[in-house]
Coordinates of C-alpha atoms and ligand atoms in Angstrom, one line a residue:
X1 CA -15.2 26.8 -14.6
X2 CA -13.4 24.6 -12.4
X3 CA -12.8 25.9 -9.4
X4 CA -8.9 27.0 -8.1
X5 CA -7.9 26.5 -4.4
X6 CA -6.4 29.7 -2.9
X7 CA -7.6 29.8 0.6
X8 CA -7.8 26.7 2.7
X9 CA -9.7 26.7 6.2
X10 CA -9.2 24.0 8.3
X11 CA -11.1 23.3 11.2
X12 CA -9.6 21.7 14.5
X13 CA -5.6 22.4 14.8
X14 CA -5.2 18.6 16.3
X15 CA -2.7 15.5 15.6
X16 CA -4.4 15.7 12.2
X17 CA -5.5 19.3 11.3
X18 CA -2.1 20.6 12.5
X19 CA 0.4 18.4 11.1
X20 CA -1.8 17.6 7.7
X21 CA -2.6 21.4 7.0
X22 CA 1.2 22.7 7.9
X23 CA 2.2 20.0 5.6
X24 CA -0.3 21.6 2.5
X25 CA 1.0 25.2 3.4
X26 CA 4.7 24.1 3.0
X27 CA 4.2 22.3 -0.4
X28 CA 1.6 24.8 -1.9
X29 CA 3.4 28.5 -1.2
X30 CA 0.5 29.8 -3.3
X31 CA -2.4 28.5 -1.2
X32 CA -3.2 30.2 2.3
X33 CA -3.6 28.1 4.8
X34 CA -5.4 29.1 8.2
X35 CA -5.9 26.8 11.0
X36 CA -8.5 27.2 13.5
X37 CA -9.7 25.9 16.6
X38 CA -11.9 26.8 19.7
X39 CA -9.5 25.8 22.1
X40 CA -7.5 28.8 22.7
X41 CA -4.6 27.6 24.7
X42 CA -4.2 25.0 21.9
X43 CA -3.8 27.7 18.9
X44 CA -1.6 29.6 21.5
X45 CA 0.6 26.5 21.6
X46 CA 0.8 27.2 17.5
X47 CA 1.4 30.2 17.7
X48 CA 4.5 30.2 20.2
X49 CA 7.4 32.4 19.4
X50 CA 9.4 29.4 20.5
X51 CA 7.7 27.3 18.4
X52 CA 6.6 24.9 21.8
X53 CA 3.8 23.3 19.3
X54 CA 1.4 21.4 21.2
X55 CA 2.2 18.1 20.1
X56 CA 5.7 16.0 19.2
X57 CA 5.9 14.8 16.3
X58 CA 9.6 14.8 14.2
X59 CA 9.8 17.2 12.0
X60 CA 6.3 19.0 12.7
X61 CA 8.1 22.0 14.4
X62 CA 10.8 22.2 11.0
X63 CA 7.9 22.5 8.8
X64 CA 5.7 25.3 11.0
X65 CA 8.9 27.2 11.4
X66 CA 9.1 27.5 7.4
X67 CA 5.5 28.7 6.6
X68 CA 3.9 30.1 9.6
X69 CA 3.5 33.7 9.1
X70 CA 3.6 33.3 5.2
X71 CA 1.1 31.1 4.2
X72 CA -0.4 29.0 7.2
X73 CA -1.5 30.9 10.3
X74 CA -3.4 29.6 13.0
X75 CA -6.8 31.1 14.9
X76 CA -9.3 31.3 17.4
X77 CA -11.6 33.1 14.6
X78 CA -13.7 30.0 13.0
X79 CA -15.9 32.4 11.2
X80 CA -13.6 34.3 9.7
X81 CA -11.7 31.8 8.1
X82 CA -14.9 30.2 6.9
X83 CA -15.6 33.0 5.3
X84 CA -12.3 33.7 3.1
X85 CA -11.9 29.9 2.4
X86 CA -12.9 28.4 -1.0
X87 CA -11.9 24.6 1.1
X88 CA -12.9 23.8 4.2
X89 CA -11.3 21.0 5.9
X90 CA -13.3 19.5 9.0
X91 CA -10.4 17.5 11.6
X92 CA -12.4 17.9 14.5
X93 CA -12.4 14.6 16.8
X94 CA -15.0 11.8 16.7
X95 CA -14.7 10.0 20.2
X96 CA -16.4 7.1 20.8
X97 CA -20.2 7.9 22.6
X98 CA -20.2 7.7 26.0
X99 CA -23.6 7.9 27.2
X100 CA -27.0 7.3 24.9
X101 CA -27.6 5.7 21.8
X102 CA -24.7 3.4 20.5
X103 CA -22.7 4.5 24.0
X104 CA -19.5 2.9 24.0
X105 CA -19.1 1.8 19.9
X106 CA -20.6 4.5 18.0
X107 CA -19.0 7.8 17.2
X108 CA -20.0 10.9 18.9
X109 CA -20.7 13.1 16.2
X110 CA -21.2 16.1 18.1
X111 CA -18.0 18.0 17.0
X112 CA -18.4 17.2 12.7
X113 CA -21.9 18.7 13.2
X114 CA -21.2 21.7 15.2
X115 CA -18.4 22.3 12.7
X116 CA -20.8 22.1 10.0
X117 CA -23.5 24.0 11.6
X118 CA -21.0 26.9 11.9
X119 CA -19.8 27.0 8.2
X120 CA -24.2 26.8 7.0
X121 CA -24.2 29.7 9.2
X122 CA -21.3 31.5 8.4
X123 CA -20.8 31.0 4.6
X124 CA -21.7 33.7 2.2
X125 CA -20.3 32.1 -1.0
X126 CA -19.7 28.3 -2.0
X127 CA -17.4 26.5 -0.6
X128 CA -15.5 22.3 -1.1
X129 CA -16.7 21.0 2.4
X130 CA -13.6 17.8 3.1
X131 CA -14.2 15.7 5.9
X132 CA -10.9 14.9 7.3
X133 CA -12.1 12.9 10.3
X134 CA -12.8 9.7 10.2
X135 CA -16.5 9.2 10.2
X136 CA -18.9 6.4 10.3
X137 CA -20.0 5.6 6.5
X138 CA -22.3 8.5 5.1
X139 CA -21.7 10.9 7.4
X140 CA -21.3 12.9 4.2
X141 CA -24.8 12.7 3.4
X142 CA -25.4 14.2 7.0
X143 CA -23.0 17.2 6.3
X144 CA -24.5 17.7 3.1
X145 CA -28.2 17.7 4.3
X146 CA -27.1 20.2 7.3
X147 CA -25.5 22.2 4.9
X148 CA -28.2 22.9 2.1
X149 CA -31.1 23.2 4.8
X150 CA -28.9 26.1 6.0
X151 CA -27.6 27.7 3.1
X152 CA -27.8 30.9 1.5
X153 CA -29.3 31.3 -2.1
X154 CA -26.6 31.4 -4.3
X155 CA -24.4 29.4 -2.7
X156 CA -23.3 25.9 -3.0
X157 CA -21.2 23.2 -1.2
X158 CA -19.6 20.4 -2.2
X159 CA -19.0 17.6 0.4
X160 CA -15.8 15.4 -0.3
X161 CA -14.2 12.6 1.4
X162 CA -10.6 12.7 2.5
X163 CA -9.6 10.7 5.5
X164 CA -6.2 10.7 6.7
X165 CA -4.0 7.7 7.0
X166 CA -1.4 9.5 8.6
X167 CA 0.4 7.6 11.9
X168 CA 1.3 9.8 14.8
X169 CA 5.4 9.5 15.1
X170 CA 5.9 9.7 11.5
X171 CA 3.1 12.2 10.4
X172 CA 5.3 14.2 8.6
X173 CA 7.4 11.5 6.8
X174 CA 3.9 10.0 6.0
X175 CA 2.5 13.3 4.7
X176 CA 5.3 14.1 2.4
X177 CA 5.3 10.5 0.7
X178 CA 1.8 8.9 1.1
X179 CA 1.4 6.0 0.2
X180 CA -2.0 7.3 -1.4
X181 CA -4.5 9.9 -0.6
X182 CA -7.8 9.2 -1.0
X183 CA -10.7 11.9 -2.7
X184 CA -14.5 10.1 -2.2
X185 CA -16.9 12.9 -3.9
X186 CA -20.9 12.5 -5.6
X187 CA -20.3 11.2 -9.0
X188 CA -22.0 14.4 -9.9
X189 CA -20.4 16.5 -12.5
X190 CA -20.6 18.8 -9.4
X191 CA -18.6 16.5 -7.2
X192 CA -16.2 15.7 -9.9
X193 CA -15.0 18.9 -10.3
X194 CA -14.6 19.3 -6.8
X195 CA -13.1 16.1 -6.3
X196 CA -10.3 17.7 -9.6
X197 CA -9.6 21.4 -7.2
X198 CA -8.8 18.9 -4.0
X199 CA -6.7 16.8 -6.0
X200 CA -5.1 19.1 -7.9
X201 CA -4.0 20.9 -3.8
X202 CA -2.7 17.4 -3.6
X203 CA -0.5 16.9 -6.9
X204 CA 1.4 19.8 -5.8
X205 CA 3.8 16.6 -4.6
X206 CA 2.0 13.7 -4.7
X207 CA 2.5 11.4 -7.5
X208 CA -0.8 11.5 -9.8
X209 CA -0.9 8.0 -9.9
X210 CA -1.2 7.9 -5.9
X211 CA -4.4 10.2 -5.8
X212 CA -7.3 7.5 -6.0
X213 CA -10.5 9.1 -6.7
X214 CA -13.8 6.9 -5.7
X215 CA -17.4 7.4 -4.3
X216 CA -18.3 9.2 -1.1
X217 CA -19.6 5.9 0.7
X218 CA -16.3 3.8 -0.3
X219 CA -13.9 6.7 1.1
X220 CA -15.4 7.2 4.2
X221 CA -15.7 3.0 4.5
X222 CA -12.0 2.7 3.9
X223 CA -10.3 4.5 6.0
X224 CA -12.4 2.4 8.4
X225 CA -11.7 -0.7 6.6
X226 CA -7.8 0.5 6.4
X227 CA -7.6 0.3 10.4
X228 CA -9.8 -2.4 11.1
X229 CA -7.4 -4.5 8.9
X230 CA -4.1 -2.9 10.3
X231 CA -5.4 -3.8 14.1
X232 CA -6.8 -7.2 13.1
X233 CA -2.9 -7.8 11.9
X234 CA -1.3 -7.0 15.5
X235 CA -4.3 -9.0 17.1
X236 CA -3.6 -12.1 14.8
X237 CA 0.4 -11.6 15.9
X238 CA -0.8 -11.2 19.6
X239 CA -3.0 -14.2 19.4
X240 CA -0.3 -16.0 18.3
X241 CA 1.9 -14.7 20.5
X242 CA 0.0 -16.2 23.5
X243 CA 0.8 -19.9 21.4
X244 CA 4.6 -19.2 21.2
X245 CA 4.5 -18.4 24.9
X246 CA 2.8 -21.5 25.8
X247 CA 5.2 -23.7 23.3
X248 CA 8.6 -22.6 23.3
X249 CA 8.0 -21.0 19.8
X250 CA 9.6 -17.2 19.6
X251 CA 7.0 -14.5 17.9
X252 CA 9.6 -12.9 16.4
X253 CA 11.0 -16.1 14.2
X254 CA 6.9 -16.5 13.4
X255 CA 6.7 -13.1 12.1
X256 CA 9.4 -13.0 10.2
X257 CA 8.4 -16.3 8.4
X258 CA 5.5 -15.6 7.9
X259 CA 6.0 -11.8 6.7
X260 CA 8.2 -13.2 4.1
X261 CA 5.1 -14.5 2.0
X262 CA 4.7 -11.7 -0.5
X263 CA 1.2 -11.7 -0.4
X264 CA 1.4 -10.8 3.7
X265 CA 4.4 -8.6 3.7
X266 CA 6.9 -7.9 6.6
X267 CA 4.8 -5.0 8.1
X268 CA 2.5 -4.6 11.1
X269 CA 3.6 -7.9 12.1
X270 CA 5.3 -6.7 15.5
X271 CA 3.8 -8.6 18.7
X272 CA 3.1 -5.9 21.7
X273 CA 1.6 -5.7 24.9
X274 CA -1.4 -4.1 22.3
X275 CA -2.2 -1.4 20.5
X276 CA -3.2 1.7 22.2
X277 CA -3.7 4.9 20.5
X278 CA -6.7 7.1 19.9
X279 CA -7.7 5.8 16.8
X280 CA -7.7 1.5 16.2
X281 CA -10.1 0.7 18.9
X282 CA -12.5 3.9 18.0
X283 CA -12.6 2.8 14.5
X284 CA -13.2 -0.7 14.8
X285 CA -16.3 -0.3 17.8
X286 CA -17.3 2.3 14.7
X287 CA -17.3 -0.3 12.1
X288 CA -19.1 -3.0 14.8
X289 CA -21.7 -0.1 15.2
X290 CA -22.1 0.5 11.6
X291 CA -22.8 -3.3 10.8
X292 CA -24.8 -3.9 13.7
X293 CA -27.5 -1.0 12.8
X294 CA -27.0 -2.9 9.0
X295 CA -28.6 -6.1 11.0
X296 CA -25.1 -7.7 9.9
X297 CA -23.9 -9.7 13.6
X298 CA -21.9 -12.1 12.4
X299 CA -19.7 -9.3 10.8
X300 CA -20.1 -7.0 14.0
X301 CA -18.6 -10.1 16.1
X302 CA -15.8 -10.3 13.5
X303 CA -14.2 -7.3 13.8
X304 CA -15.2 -6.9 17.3
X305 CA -13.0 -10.1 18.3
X306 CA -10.0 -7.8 17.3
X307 CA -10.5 -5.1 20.3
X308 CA -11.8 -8.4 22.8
X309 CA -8.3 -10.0 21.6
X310 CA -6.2 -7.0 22.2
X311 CA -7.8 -6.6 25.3
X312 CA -7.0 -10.0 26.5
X313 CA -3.2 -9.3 25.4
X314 CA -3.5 -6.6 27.8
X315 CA -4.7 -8.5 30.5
X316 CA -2.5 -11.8 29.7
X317 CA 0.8 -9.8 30.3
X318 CA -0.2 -7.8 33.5
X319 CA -1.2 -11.5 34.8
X320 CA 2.1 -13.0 33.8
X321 CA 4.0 -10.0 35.8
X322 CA 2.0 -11.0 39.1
X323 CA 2.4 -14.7 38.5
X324 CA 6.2 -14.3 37.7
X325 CA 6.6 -12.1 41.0
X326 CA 5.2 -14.9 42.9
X327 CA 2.0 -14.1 42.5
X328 CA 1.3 -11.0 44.3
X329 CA 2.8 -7.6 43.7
X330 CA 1.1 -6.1 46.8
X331 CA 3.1 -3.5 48.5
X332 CA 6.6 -4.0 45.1
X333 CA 7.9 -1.3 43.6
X334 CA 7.5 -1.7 39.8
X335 CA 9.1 0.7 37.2
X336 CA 6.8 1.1 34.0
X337 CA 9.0 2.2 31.0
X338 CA 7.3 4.4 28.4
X339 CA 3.8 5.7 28.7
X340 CA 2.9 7.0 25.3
X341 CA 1.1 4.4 22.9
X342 CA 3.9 4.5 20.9
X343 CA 7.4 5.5 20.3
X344 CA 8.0 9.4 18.9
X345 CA 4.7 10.7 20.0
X346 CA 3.9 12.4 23.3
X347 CA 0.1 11.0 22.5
X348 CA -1.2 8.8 25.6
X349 CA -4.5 7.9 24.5
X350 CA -5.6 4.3 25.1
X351 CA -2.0 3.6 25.6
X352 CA -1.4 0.1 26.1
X353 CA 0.9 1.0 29.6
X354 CA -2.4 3.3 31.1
X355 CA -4.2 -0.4 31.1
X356 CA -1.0 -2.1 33.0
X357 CA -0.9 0.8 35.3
X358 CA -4.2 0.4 36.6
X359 CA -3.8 -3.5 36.8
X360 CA -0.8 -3.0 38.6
X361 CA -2.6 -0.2 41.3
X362 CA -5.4 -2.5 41.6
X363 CA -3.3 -5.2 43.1
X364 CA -1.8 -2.5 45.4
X365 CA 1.7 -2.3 43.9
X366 CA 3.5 0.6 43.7
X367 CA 4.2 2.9 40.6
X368 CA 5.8 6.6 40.5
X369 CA 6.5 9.0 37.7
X370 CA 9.9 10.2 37.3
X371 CA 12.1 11.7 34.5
X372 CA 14.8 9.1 33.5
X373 CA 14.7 5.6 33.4
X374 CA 17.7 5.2 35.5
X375 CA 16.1 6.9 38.4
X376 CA 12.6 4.5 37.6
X377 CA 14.7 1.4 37.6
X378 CA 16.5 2.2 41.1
X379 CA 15.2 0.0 43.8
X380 CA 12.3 -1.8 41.9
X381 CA 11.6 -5.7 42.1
X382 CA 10.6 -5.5 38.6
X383 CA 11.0 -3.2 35.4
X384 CA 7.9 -3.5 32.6
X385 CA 8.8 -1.7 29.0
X386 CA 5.6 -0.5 27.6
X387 CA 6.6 1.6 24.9
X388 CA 9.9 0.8 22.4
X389 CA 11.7 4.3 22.9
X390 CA 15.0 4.3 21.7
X391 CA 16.3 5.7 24.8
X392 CA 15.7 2.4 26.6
X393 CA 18.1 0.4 24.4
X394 CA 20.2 2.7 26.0
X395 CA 19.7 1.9 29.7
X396 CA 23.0 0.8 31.5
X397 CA 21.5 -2.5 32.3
X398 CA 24.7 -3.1 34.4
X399 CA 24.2 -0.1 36.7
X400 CA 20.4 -1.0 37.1
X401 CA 20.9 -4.7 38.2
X402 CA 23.2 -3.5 40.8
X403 CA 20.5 -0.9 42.5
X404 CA 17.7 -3.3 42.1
X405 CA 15.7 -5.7 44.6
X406 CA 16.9 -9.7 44.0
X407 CA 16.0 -11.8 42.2
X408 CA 15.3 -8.7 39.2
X409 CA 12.8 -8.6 36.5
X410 CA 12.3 -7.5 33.5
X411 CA 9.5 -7.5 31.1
X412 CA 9.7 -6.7 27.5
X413 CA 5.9 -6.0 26.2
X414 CA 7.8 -4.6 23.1
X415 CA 10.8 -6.9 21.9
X416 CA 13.1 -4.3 22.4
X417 CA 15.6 -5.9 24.9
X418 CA 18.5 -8.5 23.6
X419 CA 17.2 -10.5 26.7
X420 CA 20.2 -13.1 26.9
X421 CA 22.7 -10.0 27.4
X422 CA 20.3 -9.3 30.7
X423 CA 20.3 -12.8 31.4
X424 CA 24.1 -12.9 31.7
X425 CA 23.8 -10.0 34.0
X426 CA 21.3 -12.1 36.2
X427 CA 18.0 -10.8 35.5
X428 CA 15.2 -12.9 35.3
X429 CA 13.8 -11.9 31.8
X430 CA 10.3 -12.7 30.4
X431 CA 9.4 -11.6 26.4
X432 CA 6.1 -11.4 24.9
X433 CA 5.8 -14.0 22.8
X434 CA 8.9 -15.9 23.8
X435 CA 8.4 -19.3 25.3
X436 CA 11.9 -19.5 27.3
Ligands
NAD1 P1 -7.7 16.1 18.3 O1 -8.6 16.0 19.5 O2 -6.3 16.2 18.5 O3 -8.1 17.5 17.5 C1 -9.4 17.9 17.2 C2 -9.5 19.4 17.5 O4 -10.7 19.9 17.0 C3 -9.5 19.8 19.0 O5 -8.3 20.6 19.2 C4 -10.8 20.5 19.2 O6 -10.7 21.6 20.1 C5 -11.2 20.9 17.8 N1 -12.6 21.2 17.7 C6 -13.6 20.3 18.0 N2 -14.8 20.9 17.6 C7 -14.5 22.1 17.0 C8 -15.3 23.1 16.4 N3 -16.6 23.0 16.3 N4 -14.7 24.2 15.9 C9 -13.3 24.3 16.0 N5 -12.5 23.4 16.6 C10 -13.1 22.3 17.1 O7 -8.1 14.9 17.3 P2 -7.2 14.3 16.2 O8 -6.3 13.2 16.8 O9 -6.6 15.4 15.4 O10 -8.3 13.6 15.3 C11 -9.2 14.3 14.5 C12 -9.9 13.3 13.6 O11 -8.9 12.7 12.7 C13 -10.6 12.1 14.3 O12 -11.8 11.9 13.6 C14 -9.6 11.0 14.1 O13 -10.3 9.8 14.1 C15 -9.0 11.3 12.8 N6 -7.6 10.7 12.6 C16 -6.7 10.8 13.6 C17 -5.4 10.3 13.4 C18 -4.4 10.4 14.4 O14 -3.3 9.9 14.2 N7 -4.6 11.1 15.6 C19 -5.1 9.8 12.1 C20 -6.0 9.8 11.1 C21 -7.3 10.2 11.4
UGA2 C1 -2.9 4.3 12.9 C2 -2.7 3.9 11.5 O1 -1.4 3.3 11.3 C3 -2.8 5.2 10.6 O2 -2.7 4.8 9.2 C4 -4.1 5.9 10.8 O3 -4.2 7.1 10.1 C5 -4.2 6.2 12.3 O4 -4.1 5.0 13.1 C6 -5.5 6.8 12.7 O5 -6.5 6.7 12.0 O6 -5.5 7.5 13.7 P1 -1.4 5.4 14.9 O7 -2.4 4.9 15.8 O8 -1.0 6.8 15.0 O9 -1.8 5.2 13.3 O10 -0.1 4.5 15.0 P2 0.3 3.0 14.6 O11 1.7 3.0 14.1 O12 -0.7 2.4 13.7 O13 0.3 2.2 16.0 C7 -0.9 1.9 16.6 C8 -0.7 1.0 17.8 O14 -0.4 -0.3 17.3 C9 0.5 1.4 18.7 O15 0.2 1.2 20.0 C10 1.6 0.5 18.2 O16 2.6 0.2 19.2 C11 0.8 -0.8 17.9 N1 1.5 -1.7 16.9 C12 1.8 -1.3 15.7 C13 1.9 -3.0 17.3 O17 1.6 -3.4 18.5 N2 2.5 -3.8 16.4 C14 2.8 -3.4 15.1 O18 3.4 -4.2 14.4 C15 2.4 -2.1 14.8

């Protein structure tokens, strides 16, 4: 019979787990949802009675205050929940190696085995296995080989595919309206049928027609594929960016040409001083692994121009600050606005502004931490914007320029700033991508 989802484990209470499994306990009242992790301050956090989750993200905190305590709960105790569930989700990270084999491009696997280890150990009756994190490209077949050398008789798993195209800062918008959620299962009538119960968790608000169902190898290749293509977008518009700079062209007026041909589309197309996050470089030095051990370098080189690029778009705007300030910055003052790797998200890693920072160190100037970005902006030779919070379209620019070193600078790595307003105030403004 096919099989009915009551009692979802999920493994790792991250930026995915947390926000993806909150998400499936609000929209399916009858399923129970428990969350688990080893990291005990971390389900703490969860568990707050103020609700201090431990990440931001809008609307996260909205959606745990409606089901916690009914339906989702969150725990230190793996096994148990591995016990009751009839779905397992697996969310636990996949850095990229640092030491050994593939250091530096492949993914460390370590956690998605450990995790899998512990349900072979702990399971007494079958369970739907989902791999949530994004894995290399069968990874499944790993799982699944872990799993039945461990098993007890009697009991089955079924190994799915469901990577998570969520983006941190609008998880929970993203969650509620996917664009599509993926299943990859065996085209077993085994796998189909578990591929039906996940789906069927799924349709409990997303539209049938946006569940795509497809092989094990294809899911876990797309959500590679997905990012690779989404960073090779921003490198294309940063590469480009570097041209407009050089010719008096303006990166905005490009993008917004160019986005108007239907078959490019206006998103994605947003020059920056590049893209940070924990995910787009991982992903792609995954998929430059993956087709190097295929004995496929030309492809490898490919995608591996698109972290190289970004790189350089790092690098080409931390030069352009110390050639602007007269070419050294040794002993200035520089305010650095925004240090997550995006807006709406209190996530750091790989941001674009920790690469700036150390540039900035290594040439001796001088960068603080403080609260506001008034009290950063007092008495600096130059102000950098490194992430496109809304509050900094609210800085009084006025107040600024008046309690800053002369001649003042400003640079906009994220197109936020109407810069001929500073201009008329007397900054000296530089844009990415603007060739003024
Ligand atoms: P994270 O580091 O925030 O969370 C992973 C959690 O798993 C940690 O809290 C860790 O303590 C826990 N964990 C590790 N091993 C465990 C084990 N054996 N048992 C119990 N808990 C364990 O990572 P994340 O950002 O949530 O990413 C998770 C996965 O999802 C990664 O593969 C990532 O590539 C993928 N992903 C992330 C995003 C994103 O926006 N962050 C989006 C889509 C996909
Ligand atoms: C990204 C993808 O968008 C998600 O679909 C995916 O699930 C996720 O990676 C993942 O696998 O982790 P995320 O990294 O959270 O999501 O955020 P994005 O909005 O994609 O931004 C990534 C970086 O690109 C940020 O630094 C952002 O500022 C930069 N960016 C984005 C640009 O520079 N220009 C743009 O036009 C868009």
């Amino acid at each position: 019979a096919p099989v009915q989802v009551k009692k979802i484990c999920c493994i790792g209470a991250g930026y995915v787990g947390g926000p993806t499994c909150a998400v499936i306990a609000l929209k399916c009242p009858h399923i129970q949802v428990t969350i688990v992790d080893l990291n005990k301050a971390r389900v703490d956090a969860w568990n707050s009675p103020d609700f201090a989750v431990p990440i931001y993200e809008p609307g996260l905190v909205d959606v745990v205050k409606q089901c916690r305590g009914r339906n989702l709960f969150f725990s230190t105790d793996v096994d148990k929940a591995i016990l009751e569930a009839d779905l397992i989700f697996v969310s636990v990270n996949t850095p990229t190696k640092k030491s050994g084999v593939g250091a530096g491009f492949a993914a460390d696997l370590n956690y998605v085995e450990s995790a899998t280890r512990r349900i072979a150990a702990v399971a007494t009756s079958s369970k739907i296995v989902v791999e949530k994190s994004t894995v290399p490209c069968r990874t499944a077949e790993s799982m699944r080989t872990i799993l039945e050398a461990n098993s007890r008789p009697g009991t089955r798993f079924d190994i799915l595919s469901n990577p998570e195209f969520l983006a941190e800062g609008t998880a929970i918008a993203d969650l509620f309206k996917p664009d599509r959620v993926l299943i990859g299962s065996l085209q077993t009538t085994e796998g189909k049928e578990a591929c039906r119960a996940l789906a069927d968790v799924y349709a409990n608000w997303v539209p049938q027609e946006r569940i795509l169902t497809v092989g094990l190898w294809s899911s876990e290749l797309s959500k590679l594929a997905a990012n690779a293509m989404l960073a090779q977008r921003i490198s294309s518009i940063n590469a480009l960016s570097a041209i407009c700079e050089a010719t008096g062209a303006n990166i905005d007026e490009v993008s917004h040409a160019v986005g108007f041909d239907s078959r490019i589309g206006p998103k994605f197309l947003r020059a920056s001083v590049g893209f940070g996050g924990s995910c787009f470089q991982k992903d792609i030095l995954n998929l430059v692994y993956l087709s190097e051990s295929l004995h496929l370098p030309q492809v490898a080189a490919y995608w591996r121009q698109v972290v190289e690029m970004n790189e350089y778009q790092k690098s080409r705007f931390s030069k352009t600050v110390v050639d602007t300030l007269f070419n050294t910055i040794t002993g200035k003052h520089i305010a650095v606005l925004g240090f997550a790797f995006k807006a709406d998200t209190g996530d750091t890693r790989e941001s674009a502004a920790i690469s700036l920072i150390r540039d900035f160190l290594s040439e001796r100037a001088f960068v603080t931490i403080v609260h506001s970005a008034l009290e950063a902006c007092t008495q600096k030779e130059a102000i950098i914007i490194a992430t496109e919070w809304k509050e900094f379209l609210e800085i009084d620019w006025q107040t600024v320029y008046a309690n800053m070193s002369k001649p003042a600078f400003v640079f906009d790595g994220r197109l936020l700033i109407d810069a001929d307003k500073l201009r008329k105030i007397g900054f000296k403004v530089k844009v990415i991508g603007r060739g003024e």
